[in-house]
Short mmCIF file of C-alpha atoms in Angstrom, two decimals:
data_model
loop_
_atom_site.label_atom_id
_atom_site.label_comp_id
_atom_site.label_asym_id
_atom_site.label_seq_id
_atom_site.Cartn_x
_atom_site.Cartn_y
_atom_site.Cartn_z
CA MET W 67 6.47 10.80 -33.86
CA ASN W 68 3.02 12.39 -33.76
CA LYS W 69 0.88 11.90 -30.73
CA LEU W 70 -1.99 9.45 -31.08
CA TRP W 71 -4.59 12.20 -30.95
CA HIS W 72 -2.75 14.84 -33.01
CA ILE W 73 -4.31 16.40 -36.08
CA GLY W 74 -1.89 16.88 -38.95
CA GLY W 75 -0.24 20.28 -39.15
CA GLU W 76 -0.50 21.08 -35.46
CA LYS W 77 2.66 22.26 -33.77
CA SER W 78 3.13 21.64 -30.07
CA ASP W 79 5.29 23.50 -27.57
CA ASP W 80 8.12 21.37 -26.19
CA PHE W 81 8.02 22.93 -22.74
CA VAL W 82 4.24 22.59 -22.50
CA ASP W 83 4.52 18.96 -23.64
CA THR W 84 7.16 18.22 -21.01
CA PHE W 85 5.11 19.93 -18.32
CA THR W 86 1.95 18.08 -19.29
CA VAL W 87 3.41 14.61 -19.75
CA GLY W 88 5.75 14.90 -16.78
CA ASP W 89 7.21 11.54 -15.82
CA ASP W 90 4.01 9.64 -16.63
CA TYR W 91 5.69 7.77 -19.48
CA LEU W 92 8.33 6.52 -17.02
CA LEU W 93 5.85 5.61 -14.29
CA ASP W 94 3.83 3.60 -16.79
CA GLN W 95 6.55 0.95 -16.90
CA VAL W 96 4.93 -0.22 -13.67
CA LEU W 97 1.57 -0.63 -15.42
CA LEU W 98 2.74 -1.98 -18.76
CA SER W 99 2.43 -5.69 -18.00
CA TYR W 100 -1.06 -5.14 -16.59
CA ASP W 101 -2.12 -3.22 -19.69
CA VAL W 102 -0.80 -6.07 -21.84
CA GLN W 103 -2.85 -8.52 -19.75
CA ALA W 104 -5.99 -6.42 -20.22
CA SER W 105 -5.29 -5.94 -23.95
CA LYS W 106 -5.02 -9.69 -24.49
CA VAL W 107 -8.40 -10.16 -22.86
CA HIS W 108 -9.89 -7.21 -24.77
CA ALA W 109 -8.69 -8.74 -28.05
CA LYS W 110 -10.40 -11.99 -27.11
CA MET W 111 -13.65 -10.10 -26.59
CA LEU W 112 -13.27 -8.31 -29.93
CA LEU W 113 -12.88 -11.70 -31.62
CA LYS W 114 -16.07 -12.96 -29.98
CA MET W 115 -17.90 -9.83 -31.16
CA GLY W 116 -16.64 -10.27 -34.72
CA THR W 117 -14.78 -6.96 -34.66
CA ILE W 118 -11.54 -8.77 -35.51
CA ASN W 119 -11.03 -12.11 -37.26
CA LYS W 120 -9.08 -15.12 -36.04
CA LYS W 121 -5.88 -14.14 -37.88
CA GLU W 122 -6.00 -10.61 -36.47
CA HIS W 123 -6.58 -12.01 -33.01
CA GLU W 124 -3.55 -14.28 -33.35
CA ASP W 125 -1.44 -11.36 -34.59
CA LEU W 126 -2.47 -9.22 -31.63
CA GLN W 127 -1.76 -11.96 -29.12
CA LYS W 128 1.65 -12.58 -30.66
CA GLY W 129 2.47 -8.87 -30.64
CA LEU W 130 1.38 -8.49 -27.02
CA ASP W 131 3.53 -11.46 -26.02
CA GLU W 132 6.50 -9.81 -27.76
CA ILE W 133 5.89 -6.58 -25.84
CA LEU W 134 5.77 -8.47 -22.55
CA ALA W 135 8.99 -10.34 -23.36
CA LEU W 136 10.76 -7.08 -24.24
CA HIS W 137 9.40 -5.44 -21.08
CA LYS W 138 10.74 -8.23 -18.87
CA LYS W 139 14.19 -7.67 -20.38
CA GLY W 140 13.90 -3.92 -19.88
CA GLU W 141 13.92 -3.32 -23.61
CA PHE W 142 10.43 -1.95 -24.23
CA LYS W 143 10.67 1.82 -24.07
CA ILE W 144 7.83 4.28 -23.70
CA LEU W 145 8.71 7.57 -25.38
CA PRO W 146 7.71 10.96 -23.95
CA GLU W 147 5.67 11.76 -27.07
CA GLN W 148 3.73 8.53 -26.57
CA GLU W 149 2.73 9.84 -23.14
CA ASP W 150 1.79 6.46 -21.66
CA CYS W 151 2.09 2.69 -21.97
CA HIS W 152 -1.29 2.41 -23.69
CA THR W 153 -0.18 4.43 -26.71
CA ALA W 154 3.22 2.71 -26.82
CA ILE W 155 1.54 -0.69 -26.92
CA GLU W 156 -0.95 0.31 -29.62
CA GLN W 157 1.73 1.85 -31.82
CA TYR W 158 3.93 -1.24 -31.48
CA LEU W 159 1.01 -3.46 -32.49
CA THR W 160 0.13 -1.20 -35.41
CA GLU W 161 3.71 -1.41 -36.70
CA LYS W 162 3.82 -5.21 -36.34
CA CYS W 163 0.31 -5.99 -37.59
CA PRO W 164 -1.17 -2.81 -39.12
CA GLU W 165 -4.79 -3.87 -39.65
CA ALA W 166 -5.17 -5.64 -36.31
CA GLY W 167 -3.25 -2.92 -34.49
CA LYS W 168 -5.62 -0.24 -35.75
CA LYS W 169 -8.57 -2.21 -34.36
CA ILE W 170 -7.29 -2.96 -30.83
CA HIS W 171 -8.65 0.33 -29.44
CA THR W 172 -12.20 -0.45 -30.54
CA PHE W 173 -14.67 -0.22 -27.63
CA ARG W 174 -12.22 1.21 -25.14
CA SER W 175 -10.60 4.50 -24.14
CA ARG W 176 -7.28 5.31 -22.56
CA ASN W 177 -9.48 6.15 -19.56
CA ASP W 178 -10.74 2.62 -18.99
CA GLN W 179 -7.38 1.21 -20.07
CA VAL W 180 -5.54 2.96 -17.25
CA LEU W 181 -8.35 2.17 -14.82
CA THR W 182 -8.06 -1.52 -15.66
CA ALA W 183 -4.27 -1.60 -15.50
CA LEU W 184 -4.34 0.20 -12.16
CA ARG W 185 -7.02 -2.13 -10.84
CA LEU W 186 -4.99 -5.21 -11.79
CA TYR W 187 -1.93 -3.61 -10.19
CA MET W 188 -3.94 -2.96 -7.03
CA LYS W 189 -5.08 -6.58 -6.87
CA HIS W 190 -1.51 -7.82 -7.25
CA GLU W 191 -0.09 -5.44 -4.66
CA PHE W 192 -2.95 -6.11 -2.26
CA ALA W 193 -2.20 -9.86 -2.32
CA GLN W 194 1.49 -9.19 -1.64
CA ILE W 195 0.80 -6.77 1.21
CA GLN W 196 -1.76 -9.08 2.79
CA LYS W 197 0.76 -11.94 2.72
CA LEU W 198 3.47 -9.75 4.29
CA VAL W 199 1.12 -8.64 7.07
CA MET W 200 0.02 -12.21 7.80
CA ASN W 201 3.65 -13.31 8.05
CA LEU W 202 4.38 -10.42 10.39
CA ILE W 203 1.44 -11.37 12.62
CA LYS W 204 2.79 -14.92 12.87
CA SER W 205 6.25 -13.62 13.80
CA LEU W 206 4.79 -11.35 16.49
CA GLN W 207 2.77 -14.23 17.93
CA LYS W 208 5.81 -16.52 17.90
CA LYS W 209 8.00 -13.91 19.61
CA ALA W 210 5.22 -13.26 22.15
CA LYS W 211 5.16 -16.92 23.10
CA LYS W 212 8.92 -16.93 23.67
CA SER W 213 8.88 -13.79 25.80
CA GLU W 214 5.63 -14.14 27.77
CA LYS W 215 7.52 -14.76 31.02
CA ILE W 216 9.79 -11.73 30.72
CA PRO W 217 8.37 -8.99 32.99
CA MET W 218 8.07 -5.45 31.69
CA PRO W 219 6.91 -2.22 33.34
CA GLY W 220 3.71 -0.88 31.84
CA TYR W 221 3.51 2.88 31.21
CA THR W 222 0.82 5.50 30.97
CA HIS W 223 1.71 9.17 30.37
CA TYR W 224 5.35 7.95 30.09
CA GLN W 225 5.19 7.11 33.81
CA LYS W 226 5.37 3.66 35.40
CA ALA W 227 1.85 2.32 35.82
CA MET W 228 1.36 -1.45 36.27
CA PRO W 229 3.30 -4.63 35.56
CA THR W 230 2.99 -6.37 32.21
CA ASP W 231 5.26 -8.66 30.17
CA CYS W 232 7.06 -8.67 26.84
CA GLY W 233 4.70 -11.27 25.40
CA THR W 234 1.70 -9.01 26.00
CA TRP W 235 3.60 -6.15 24.38
CA PHE W 236 4.24 -8.18 21.21
CA LEU W 237 0.67 -9.48 21.10
CA SER W 238 -0.77 -5.97 21.28
CA PHE W 239 0.68 -5.31 17.81
CA ALA W 240 -0.32 -8.72 16.48
CA ASP W 241 -3.92 -8.18 17.60
CA ALA W 242 -3.99 -4.70 16.07
CA LEU W 243 -2.75 -6.04 12.73
CA GLU W 244 -5.34 -8.82 12.81
CA ASP W 245 -8.03 -6.17 13.12
CA ASN W 246 -6.41 -4.33 10.21
CA LEU W 247 -6.76 -7.47 8.09
CA SER W 248 -10.52 -7.36 8.55
CA PHE W 249 -10.53 -3.81 7.18
CA LEU W 250 -8.42 -4.96 4.24
CA GLN W 251 -11.06 -7.53 3.28
CA SER W 252 -13.55 -4.75 2.53
CA LEU W 253 -10.87 -3.04 0.43
CA LYS W 254 -10.27 -6.29 -1.47
CA LYS W 255 -13.97 -6.50 -2.30
CA THR W 256 -14.05 -2.88 -3.44
CA ILE W 257 -11.13 -3.07 -5.87
CA ASN W 258 -12.20 -6.44 -7.27
CA GLN W 259 -14.39 -4.85 -9.96
CA ASN W 260 -13.80 -4.74 -13.72
CA PRO W 261 -13.84 -1.19 -15.19
CA LEU W 262 -12.90 -2.27 -18.75
CA GLY W 263 -15.64 -1.34 -21.18
CA SER W 264 -16.61 1.86 -19.42
CA GLY W 265 -14.80 3.79 -22.15
CA ALA W 266 -14.36 7.47 -21.43
CA GLY W 267 -16.83 7.16 -18.55
CA PHE W 268 -20.04 6.84 -20.55
CA GLY W 269 -19.88 3.28 -21.86
CA PHE W 270 -20.91 2.18 -25.34
CA GLN W 271 -24.68 2.30 -25.10
CA ASN W 272 -25.49 1.37 -28.70
CA PHE W 273 -23.18 -1.64 -28.75
CA LYS W 274 -23.31 -4.83 -26.73
CA ILE W 275 -19.84 -5.57 -25.43
CA ASP W 276 -19.15 -8.55 -23.20
CA ARG W 277 -17.82 -7.03 -19.97
CA GLU W 278 -18.63 -10.22 -18.08
CA LEU W 279 -16.17 -12.10 -20.30
CA THR W 280 -13.34 -9.65 -19.64
CA ALA W 281 -14.12 -9.64 -15.91
CA LYS W 282 -13.89 -13.42 -15.75
CA GLU W 283 -10.73 -13.60 -17.85
CA MET W 284 -8.93 -11.05 -15.65
CA GLY W 285 -10.12 -12.61 -12.40
CA PHE W 286 -12.44 -9.83 -11.27
CA ALA W 287 -15.33 -10.80 -9.01
CA LYS W 288 -17.78 -8.62 -10.90
CA VAL W 289 -18.24 -5.86 -13.46
CA GLN W 290 -18.19 -2.27 -12.24
CA LYS W 291 -21.40 -1.50 -14.09
CA ASN W 292 -21.97 2.23 -13.86
CA PRO W 293 -19.51 3.73 -16.38
CA LEU W 294 -19.54 7.15 -14.73
CA TYR W 295 -18.69 5.55 -11.39
CA CYS W 296 -15.80 3.77 -13.10
CA GLY W 297 -14.41 7.18 -13.98
CA PHE W 298 -15.16 8.46 -10.50
CA SER W 299 -13.21 5.56 -9.00
CA ARG W 300 -10.00 6.84 -10.62
CA GLY W 301 -8.08 8.38 -7.75
CA TYR W 302 -10.85 7.53 -5.31
CA PHE W 303 -9.87 3.84 -5.20
CA GLU W 304 -6.20 4.77 -4.88
CA TYR W 305 -7.11 6.97 -1.93
CA LEU W 306 -9.20 4.19 -0.34
CA PHE W 307 -6.30 1.79 -0.86
CA LEU W 308 -3.75 3.95 0.95
CA ASN W 309 -6.29 5.03 3.55
CA ASN W 310 -6.89 1.40 4.54
CA LEU W 311 -3.16 0.75 4.69
CA ALA W 312 -2.75 3.82 6.88
CA GLN W 313 -4.21 1.82 9.75
CA ILE W 314 -1.18 -0.48 9.50
CA VAL W 315 1.39 2.31 9.59
CA ILE W 316 -0.29 3.76 12.68
CA VAL W 317 0.42 0.44 14.42
CA PHE W 318 4.00 0.60 13.15
CA SER W 319 4.40 4.13 14.49
CA ARG W 320 3.46 2.95 17.99
CA PHE W 321 5.88 0.03 17.66
CA ALA W 322 8.68 2.35 16.52
CA SER W 323 8.02 4.88 19.28
CA ASP W 324 8.25 2.15 21.91
CA LEU W 325 11.52 0.87 20.48
CA LEU W 326 13.05 4.34 20.37
CA LEU W 327 12.09 4.84 24.02
CA PHE W 328 13.12 1.39 25.21
CA SER W 329 16.51 1.57 23.46
CA THR W 330 17.54 4.81 25.18
CA GLN W 331 20.30 4.57 27.79
CA GLU W 332 17.78 5.71 30.42
CA PHE W 333 15.52 2.71 29.74
CA ASP W 334 17.94 0.23 28.14
CA PHE W 335 15.32 -2.52 27.86
CA VAL W 336 16.10 -3.75 24.35
CA LYS W 337 19.00 -4.41 22.04
CA LEU W 338 18.23 -3.46 18.48
CA PRO W 339 19.66 -5.54 15.61
CA ASN W 340 23.20 -4.45 14.78
CA SER W 341 22.12 -3.64 11.23
CA PHE W 342 19.61 -1.12 12.63
CA VAL W 343 22.14 1.10 14.43
CA THR W 344 24.89 3.44 13.28
CA GLY W 345 27.73 5.30 14.94
CA SER W 346 28.61 8.95 15.20
CA SER W 347 31.33 10.69 13.23
CA ILE W 348 32.67 12.39 16.40
CA MET W 349 31.19 10.54 19.40
CA PRO W 350 32.68 7.05 19.62
CA GLN W 351 30.23 5.80 22.24
CA LYS W 352 27.10 6.39 20.14
CA LYS W 353 24.76 3.71 18.77
CA ASN W 354 22.01 5.55 16.97
CA PRO W 355 18.70 3.78 16.12
CA ASP W 356 18.72 5.20 12.59
CA THR W 357 16.60 2.46 11.00
CA ILE W 358 13.75 2.92 13.47
CA GLU W 359 13.93 6.69 13.03
CA ILE W 360 13.79 6.25 9.25
CA LEU W 361 10.81 3.95 9.78
CA GLN W 362 9.02 6.76 11.61
CA GLY W 363 9.95 9.18 8.83
CA LYS W 364 8.71 6.77 6.15
CA ILE W 365 5.40 6.48 7.98
CA SER W 366 5.02 10.26 7.78
CA SER W 367 5.93 10.13 4.09
CA PHE W 368 3.29 7.45 3.50
CA LEU W 369 0.60 9.56 5.16
CA ALA W 370 1.72 12.50 3.00
CA LYS W 371 1.23 10.39 -0.16
CA LYS W 372 -2.30 9.58 0.95
CA GLN W 373 -2.99 13.25 1.63
CA GLU W 374 -1.51 14.25 -1.73
CA ILE W 375 -3.96 11.98 -3.55
CA GLU W 376 -6.83 13.31 -1.48
CA GLY W 377 -5.81 16.86 -2.35
CA ILE W 378 -5.74 16.10 -6.08
CA ILE W 379 -9.17 14.45 -6.27
CA LEU W 380 -10.92 16.82 -3.88
CA LYS W 381 -13.48 19.11 -5.55
CA LEU W 382 -13.20 17.48 -9.00
CA SER W 383 -16.50 17.10 -10.82
CA SER W 384 -17.73 13.90 -12.47
CA GLY W 385 -15.91 12.78 -15.61
CA TYR W 386 -12.24 12.50 -16.50
CA HIS W 387 -9.75 15.19 -15.48
CA ARG W 388 -6.07 15.32 -16.43
CA GLU W 389 -5.16 15.79 -12.75
CA TYR W 390 -5.69 12.03 -12.34
CA GLN W 391 -2.32 11.52 -14.03
CA LEU W 392 -0.64 13.09 -10.99
CA ILE W 393 -2.02 10.39 -8.69
CA LYS W 394 0.18 7.62 -10.07
CA LYS W 395 3.46 8.74 -8.51
CA PRO W 396 2.28 9.16 -4.88
CA PHE W 397 0.26 5.96 -5.20
CA PHE W 398 3.18 3.87 -6.44
CA GLU W 399 5.49 5.45 -3.86
CA GLY W 400 2.96 4.82 -1.09
CA ILE W 401 2.75 1.13 -2.01
CA LYS W 402 6.54 0.80 -1.96
CA ILE W 403 6.79 2.55 1.41
CA ILE W 404 4.24 0.29 3.08
CA LYS W 405 5.91 -2.87 1.75
CA ASP W 406 9.34 -1.67 2.88
CA CYS W 407 8.00 -0.76 6.33
CA ILE W 408 6.37 -4.17 6.82
CA GLN W 409 9.63 -5.90 5.99
CA ILE W 410 11.65 -3.66 8.33
CA VAL W 411 9.25 -4.33 11.20
CA GLN W 412 9.47 -8.04 10.37
CA ILE W 413 13.27 -7.96 10.78
CA ALA W 414 12.98 -5.94 13.98
CA VAL W 415 10.55 -8.42 15.51
CA GLU W 416 12.67 -11.44 14.59
CA GLU W 417 16.00 -10.00 15.76
CA LEU W 418 14.98 -7.83 18.73
CA GLU W 419 16.56 -8.87 22.05
CA PHE W 420 15.30 -7.97 25.51
CA LYS W 421 17.72 -7.11 28.31
CA GLU W 422 16.04 -9.22 30.97
CA ASN W 423 18.18 -8.06 33.90
CA ASN W 424 17.39 -4.42 33.18
CA LEU W 425 13.70 -5.19 32.81
CA GLN W 426 13.68 -7.09 36.10
CA GLN W 427 15.40 -4.21 37.92
CA ALA W 428 12.83 -1.81 36.50
CA MET W 429 10.00 -3.76 38.14
CA SER W 430 9.90 -1.42 41.16
CA ASP W 431 7.40 -1.73 44.03
CA ASP W 432 5.24 1.16 42.87
CA LEU W 433 4.18 -0.90 39.82
CA PHE W 434 2.28 -3.21 42.21
CA ALA W 435 0.35 -0.44 43.99
CA THR W 436 -2.98 -1.28 42.31
CA GLU W 437 -2.46 -4.95 43.10
CA LYS W 438 -2.04 -4.03 46.78
CA VAL W 439 -5.31 -2.09 46.61
CA TYR W 440 -7.16 -5.17 45.38
CA GLU W 441 -5.58 -7.36 48.03
CA LEU W 442 -7.24 -5.09 50.59
CA VAL W 443 -10.50 -5.23 48.62
CA LYS W 444 -10.36 -9.03 48.87
CA LYS W 445 -10.26 -8.64 52.63
CA GLY W 446 -13.45 -6.57 52.63
CA MET W 447 -12.23 -2.98 52.44
CA SER W 448 -13.99 -0.67 49.95
CA PHE W 449 -12.00 0.14 46.83
CA ARG W 450 -11.77 3.88 47.60
CA ASP W 451 -10.61 3.36 51.20
CA ALA W 452 -8.06 0.78 50.02
CA TYR W 453 -6.87 3.20 47.31
CA LYS W 454 -6.33 5.97 49.89
CA LYS W 455 -4.56 3.66 52.31
CA VAL W 456 -2.05 2.37 49.71
CA LYS W 457 -1.48 5.87 48.34
CA LYS W 458 -0.61 7.11 51.85
CA GLU W 459 1.67 4.13 52.54
CA LEU W 460 3.59 4.78 49.35
CA GLY W 461 3.97 8.46 50.19
CA PHE W 462 2.06 9.84 47.22
#
C-alpha cells in the first residue's frame, strides 16, 4: 500500500521507513477513538459549508461508526505504511465510500488532526486524574480523622524534634494535594481549546470554516485562534500537562519516603499492607517494602518522561517538526504512571496501620523540650533565657 503522500514511482527504503515511523502506528491506537470523534464533527462542518452533501455526510458518519466499533473489539489495525491513525481512518473511509472518503481531509491537515485527537485525549485523562486525586484527598482526610489522637514524633534533619500526631501527618498530604488541584484548574483551562481548523499551522485564510461549531461539538471552551500557536502547542501542552502533574508526584515522593523510614525495624511505626511487601529468597525474616520502593522508582520515571518531552521540544523553531512524533510515547507513559501511582497511594492510605504502642514509646521527653521553654515564658522568663535553661537541664 502506498503512503498517503507518495508520488507514483517513488521507491522507499524499508529500514528508513521503519526508523521514521517507529512505533507511532501502534501508539495511535490510543488516539484513534478521539480522531474518529473529531472526524465526525469535521464532517458535520463540511456539510454545513456545502463541501459534502447529505448522502456523503451520512456515508462518512456510518463509516466512522464502523471504525469505532471495530476499534472497540480490537479489530481495527493501523499498518506501518499508514504511519498513523489519521491515514488509516481516511483510507478505510475511501474504500467504503470513495467520493465522501476523498473529501474528508478538506480543510484540515494531519497536523491539526493529531493536535485535536491529543487535546481530546488530554481532556479525558485530565478528568480521570482529577477524580482520582479528589478521591485520594477524601481518603487522607478520613484516615486523618481516625488517627488524630495517635501521637507521633515529629522529625527535622531525621532527628526527633517536637510532638505531632498521625492525623496531622495524613492531613499534610491532603492539604498539599488540595493546593495541587488549584494548579490543575489552570491546566484545564489551557488545554480546553480547539485546534481543529489550524491546518498545517497557517489556517485557511481564503476560506471561512466554522471553528466555533467544531469547538462546541467537541466540548471545547473556545477556539485556539492563532494557527501558528496551535502548532507551537504540540509538545508544549504535553510538557505543561506533565509538569503540572509533577507537583503531585513530589507529594507522593515525600509520602513514600516517610513510609520507607517508618516501616524500618529501627522505627517500626507502621505496618504496610501485606500486598505491598515481599520476602527474601535467602533471608526468611525479611519483609521488604517493594511496592513503596517501586512507587519511588515510578516517580523518577515520570519525571524522566517530562524531561524527555522538554528535551525534544527545546530549541525547535515555529512550525511543524517531525520530532513531535517522539513526544507521544513518553506522554502516554507519563499519564499511565501518574494514574498508577495515585491508585497505589490510595491503597496505602486505606490499608496502612499504625503501631500505636511503638509510637507511644517513641514519644520521649526530649520531644517536649520546646514546650518546657514556653512554660517558663508563661511565667515571665525571656525566651532566650528559658531556652538556655531547658537546654542545660536536658544536658545538651
